[in-house]
Protein backbone atom coordinates (compact mmCIF):
# COMPACT_ATOMS: atom_id res chain seq x y z
CA UNK A 1 0.00 0.00 0.00
CA UNK A 2 1.39 3.36 -1.06
CA UNK A 3 1.39 5.76 1.83
CA UNK A 4 2.99 8.96 3.08
CA UNK A 5 2.86 9.68 6.79
CA UNK A 6 3.78 13.00 8.34
CA UNK A 7 4.79 13.38 11.97
CA UNK A 8 6.41 15.91 14.26
CA UNK A 9 3.75 18.59 14.39
CA UNK A 10 2.50 20.14 17.59
CA UNK A 11 2.21 23.29 19.66
CA UNK A 12 5.29 25.48 19.95
CA UNK A 13 5.94 28.97 21.23
CA UNK A 14 7.00 31.76 18.87
CA UNK A 15 10.70 31.51 18.19
CA UNK A 16 10.70 27.77 18.75
CA UNK A 17 11.55 24.92 16.39
CA UNK A 18 9.96 21.77 15.07
CA UNK A 19 11.12 19.06 12.73
CA UNK A 20 8.52 17.44 10.55
CA UNK A 21 9.07 13.99 9.07
CA UNK A 22 7.51 12.48 5.98
CA UNK A 23 7.97 8.72 5.70
CA UNK A 24 6.93 6.68 2.71
CA UNK A 25 5.79 3.10 2.58
CA UNK A 26 4.98 1.01 -0.47
CA UNK A 27 7.38 2.93 -2.71
CA UNK A 28 10.90 4.33 -2.73
CA UNK A 29 10.93 8.01 -1.95
CA UNK A 30 14.35 8.70 -3.50
CA UNK A 31 12.79 8.35 -6.96
CA UNK A 32 10.43 11.23 -6.26
CA UNK A 33 10.53 14.96 -5.83
CA UNK A 34 9.09 15.63 -2.39
CA UNK A 35 7.34 18.80 -1.41
CA UNK A 36 5.98 20.27 1.78
CA UNK A 37 2.80 22.31 1.59
CA UNK A 38 0.77 24.05 4.25
CA UNK A 39 -2.78 25.24 4.55
CA UNK A 40 -4.04 27.67 7.15
CA UNK A 41 -7.76 28.07 7.90
CA UNK A 42 -9.46 30.07 5.18
CA UNK A 43 -6.37 30.12 2.98
CA UNK A 44 -5.22 28.21 -0.06
CA UNK A 45 -2.66 25.47 0.17
CA UNK A 46 0.81 26.88 -0.52
CA UNK A 47 4.10 25.25 -1.38
CA UNK A 48 6.62 25.66 1.42
CA UNK A 49 9.65 23.72 0.22
CA UNK A 50 10.62 20.88 -2.06
CA UNK A 51 13.62 18.71 -2.77
CA UNK A 52 14.33 17.03 -6.08
CA UNK A 53 14.99 13.33 -6.51
CA UNK A 54 18.05 13.60 -8.75
CA UNK A 55 20.45 16.25 -7.51
CA UNK A 56 18.78 17.12 -4.23
CA UNK A 57 18.14 20.66 -5.41
CA UNK A 58 15.85 22.43 -2.97
CA UNK A 59 13.25 25.16 -3.32
CA UNK A 60 11.82 27.39 -0.61
CA UNK A 61 9.02 29.89 -0.40
CA UNK A 62 10.80 33.25 -0.40
CA UNK A 63 9.39 34.34 2.95
CA UNK A 64 10.73 31.17 4.60
CA UNK A 65 14.29 31.18 3.34
CA UNK A 66 16.74 31.00 6.20
CA UNK A 67 14.19 29.58 8.64
CA UNK A 68 13.11 26.31 7.02
CA UNK A 69 15.38 23.55 5.73
CA UNK A 70 14.31 20.50 3.74
CA UNK A 71 16.44 17.37 3.66
CA UNK A 72 16.11 13.71 2.84
CA UNK A 73 17.43 10.47 4.29
CA UNK A 74 17.05 7.86 1.58
CA UNK A 75 18.11 5.05 3.89
CA UNK A 76 15.09 5.83 6.07
CA UNK A 77 12.82 6.62 3.10
CA UNK A 78 12.09 9.91 4.83
CA UNK A 79 12.12 13.62 4.05
CA UNK A 80 12.39 16.20 6.81
CA UNK A 81 11.39 19.82 7.21
CA UNK A 82 13.32 21.62 9.92
CA UNK A 83 11.47 24.74 10.98
CA UNK A 84 13.24 27.34 13.12
CA UNK A 85 12.26 30.75 14.49
CA UNK A 86 8.62 29.85 14.11
CA UNK A 87 6.04 32.60 13.95
CA UNK A 88 2.29 32.57 14.63
CA UNK A 89 1.70 32.99 10.89
CA UNK A 90 3.37 29.60 10.34
CA UNK A 91 0.37 27.97 11.99
CA UNK A 92 -1.21 25.56 9.51
CA UNK A 93 -1.69 21.94 8.61
CA UNK A 94 1.49 20.78 6.91
CA UNK A 95 1.35 18.15 4.18
CA UNK A 96 4.06 16.28 2.36
CA UNK A 97 3.65 15.14 -1.21
CA UNK A 98 5.66 13.07 -3.67
CA UNK A 99 5.76 13.32 -7.43
CA UNK A 100 7.68 11.43 -10.14
CA UNK A 101 7.65 14.25 -12.67
CA UNK A 102 7.36 17.64 -11.03
CA UNK A 103 7.90 20.67 -13.22
CA UNK A 104 6.33 23.40 -11.11
CA UNK A 105 7.21 22.56 -7.53
CA UNK A 106 4.58 24.82 -6.02
CA UNK A 107 1.72 23.25 -7.98
CA UNK A 108 -0.13 20.66 -5.88
CA UNK A 109 -1.44 19.02 -9.04
CA UNK A 110 2.12 18.04 -9.97
CA UNK A 111 2.33 15.58 -7.06
CA UNK A 112 1.10 12.00 -7.12
CA UNK A 113 0.87 11.05 -3.46
CA UNK A 114 -0.11 13.00 -0.36
CA UNK A 115 0.07 12.48 3.35
CA UNK A 116 -2.78 13.15 5.74
CA UNK A 117 -1.20 16.27 7.21
CA UNK A 118 0.14 17.27 10.61
CA UNK A 119 -0.97 20.31 12.60
CA UNK A 120 1.58 22.95 13.52
CA UNK A 121 0.42 25.62 15.95
CA UNK A 122 2.67 28.50 16.94
CA UNK A 123 1.27 30.32 19.92
CA UNK A 124 2.28 31.65 23.31
GROMACS .gro file of C-alpha atoms in nm:
model
  124
    1UNK     CA    1   0.000   0.000   0.000
    2UNK     CA    2   0.139   0.336  -0.106
    3UNK     CA    3   0.139   0.576   0.183
    4UNK     CA    4   0.299   0.896   0.308
    5UNK     CA    5   0.286   0.968   0.679
    6UNK     CA    6   0.378   1.300   0.834
    7UNK     CA    7   0.479   1.338   1.197
    8UNK     CA    8   0.641   1.591   1.426
    9UNK     CA    9   0.375   1.859   1.439
   10UNK     CA   10   0.250   2.014   1.759
   11UNK     CA   11   0.221   2.329   1.966
   12UNK     CA   12   0.529   2.548   1.995
   13UNK     CA   13   0.594   2.897   2.123
   14UNK     CA   14   0.700   3.176   1.887
   15UNK     CA   15   1.070   3.151   1.819
   16UNK     CA   16   1.070   2.777   1.875
   17UNK     CA   17   1.155   2.492   1.639
   18UNK     CA   18   0.996   2.177   1.507
   19UNK     CA   19   1.112   1.906   1.273
   20UNK     CA   20   0.852   1.744   1.055
   21UNK     CA   21   0.907   1.399   0.907
   22UNK     CA   22   0.751   1.248   0.598
   23UNK     CA   23   0.797   0.872   0.570
   24UNK     CA   24   0.693   0.668   0.271
   25UNK     CA   25   0.579   0.310   0.258
   26UNK     CA   26   0.498   0.101  -0.047
   27UNK     CA   27   0.738   0.293  -0.271
   28UNK     CA   28   1.090   0.433  -0.273
   29UNK     CA   29   1.093   0.801  -0.195
   30UNK     CA   30   1.435   0.870  -0.350
   31UNK     CA   31   1.279   0.835  -0.696
   32UNK     CA   32   1.043   1.123  -0.626
   33UNK     CA   33   1.053   1.496  -0.583
   34UNK     CA   34   0.909   1.563  -0.239
   35UNK     CA   35   0.734   1.880  -0.141
   36UNK     CA   36   0.598   2.027   0.178
   37UNK     CA   37   0.280   2.231   0.159
   38UNK     CA   38   0.077   2.405   0.425
   39UNK     CA   39  -0.278   2.524   0.455
   40UNK     CA   40  -0.404   2.767   0.715
   41UNK     CA   41  -0.776   2.807   0.790
   42UNK     CA   42  -0.946   3.007   0.518
   43UNK     CA   43  -0.637   3.012   0.298
   44UNK     CA   44  -0.522   2.821  -0.006
   45UNK     CA   45  -0.266   2.547   0.017
   46UNK     CA   46   0.081   2.688  -0.052
   47UNK     CA   47   0.410   2.525  -0.138
   48UNK     CA   48   0.662   2.566   0.142
   49UNK     CA   49   0.965   2.372   0.022
   50UNK     CA   50   1.062   2.088  -0.206
   51UNK     CA   51   1.362   1.871  -0.277
   52UNK     CA   52   1.433   1.703  -0.608
   53UNK     CA   53   1.499   1.333  -0.651
   54UNK     CA   54   1.805   1.360  -0.875
   55UNK     CA   55   2.045   1.625  -0.751
   56UNK     CA   56   1.878   1.712  -0.423
   57UNK     CA   57   1.814   2.066  -0.541
   58UNK     CA   58   1.585   2.243  -0.297
   59UNK     CA   59   1.325   2.516  -0.332
   60UNK     CA   60   1.182   2.739  -0.061
   61UNK     CA   61   0.902   2.989  -0.040
   62UNK     CA   62   1.080   3.325  -0.040
   63UNK     CA   63   0.939   3.434   0.295
   64UNK     CA   64   1.073   3.117   0.460
   65UNK     CA   65   1.429   3.118   0.334
   66UNK     CA   66   1.674   3.100   0.620
   67UNK     CA   67   1.419   2.958   0.864
   68UNK     CA   68   1.311   2.631   0.702
   69UNK     CA   69   1.538   2.355   0.573
   70UNK     CA   70   1.431   2.050   0.374
   71UNK     CA   71   1.644   1.737   0.366
   72UNK     CA   72   1.611   1.371   0.284
   73UNK     CA   73   1.743   1.047   0.429
   74UNK     CA   74   1.705   0.786   0.158
   75UNK     CA   75   1.811   0.505   0.389
   76UNK     CA   76   1.509   0.583   0.607
   77UNK     CA   77   1.282   0.662   0.310
   78UNK     CA   78   1.209   0.991   0.483
   79UNK     CA   79   1.212   1.362   0.405
   80UNK     CA   80   1.239   1.620   0.681
   81UNK     CA   81   1.139   1.982   0.721
   82UNK     CA   82   1.332   2.162   0.992
   83UNK     CA   83   1.147   2.474   1.098
   84UNK     CA   84   1.324   2.734   1.312
   85UNK     CA   85   1.226   3.075   1.449
   86UNK     CA   86   0.862   2.985   1.411
   87UNK     CA   87   0.604   3.260   1.395
   88UNK     CA   88   0.229   3.257   1.463
   89UNK     CA   89   0.170   3.299   1.089
   90UNK     CA   90   0.337   2.960   1.034
   91UNK     CA   91   0.037   2.797   1.199
   92UNK     CA   92  -0.121   2.556   0.951
   93UNK     CA   93  -0.169   2.194   0.861
   94UNK     CA   94   0.149   2.078   0.691
   95UNK     CA   95   0.135   1.815   0.418
   96UNK     CA   96   0.406   1.628   0.236
   97UNK     CA   97   0.365   1.514  -0.121
   98UNK     CA   98   0.566   1.307  -0.367
   99UNK     CA   99   0.576   1.332  -0.743
  100UNK     CA  100   0.768   1.143  -1.014
  101UNK     CA  101   0.765   1.425  -1.267
  102UNK     CA  102   0.736   1.764  -1.103
  103UNK     CA  103   0.790   2.067  -1.322
  104UNK     CA  104   0.633   2.340  -1.111
  105UNK     CA  105   0.721   2.256  -0.753
  106UNK     CA  106   0.458   2.482  -0.602
  107UNK     CA  107   0.172   2.325  -0.798
  108UNK     CA  108  -0.013   2.066  -0.588
  109UNK     CA  109  -0.144   1.902  -0.904
  110UNK     CA  110   0.212   1.804  -0.997
  111UNK     CA  111   0.233   1.558  -0.706
  112UNK     CA  112   0.110   1.200  -0.712
  113UNK     CA  113   0.087   1.105  -0.346
  114UNK     CA  114  -0.011   1.300  -0.036
  115UNK     CA  115   0.007   1.248   0.335
  116UNK     CA  116  -0.278   1.315   0.574
  117UNK     CA  117  -0.120   1.627   0.721
  118UNK     CA  118   0.014   1.727   1.061
  119UNK     CA  119  -0.097   2.031   1.260
  120UNK     CA  120   0.158   2.295   1.352
  121UNK     CA  121   0.042   2.562   1.595
  122UNK     CA  122   0.267   2.850   1.694
  123UNK     CA  123   0.127   3.032   1.992
  124UNK     CA  124   0.228   3.165   2.331
   0.00000   0.00000   0.00000
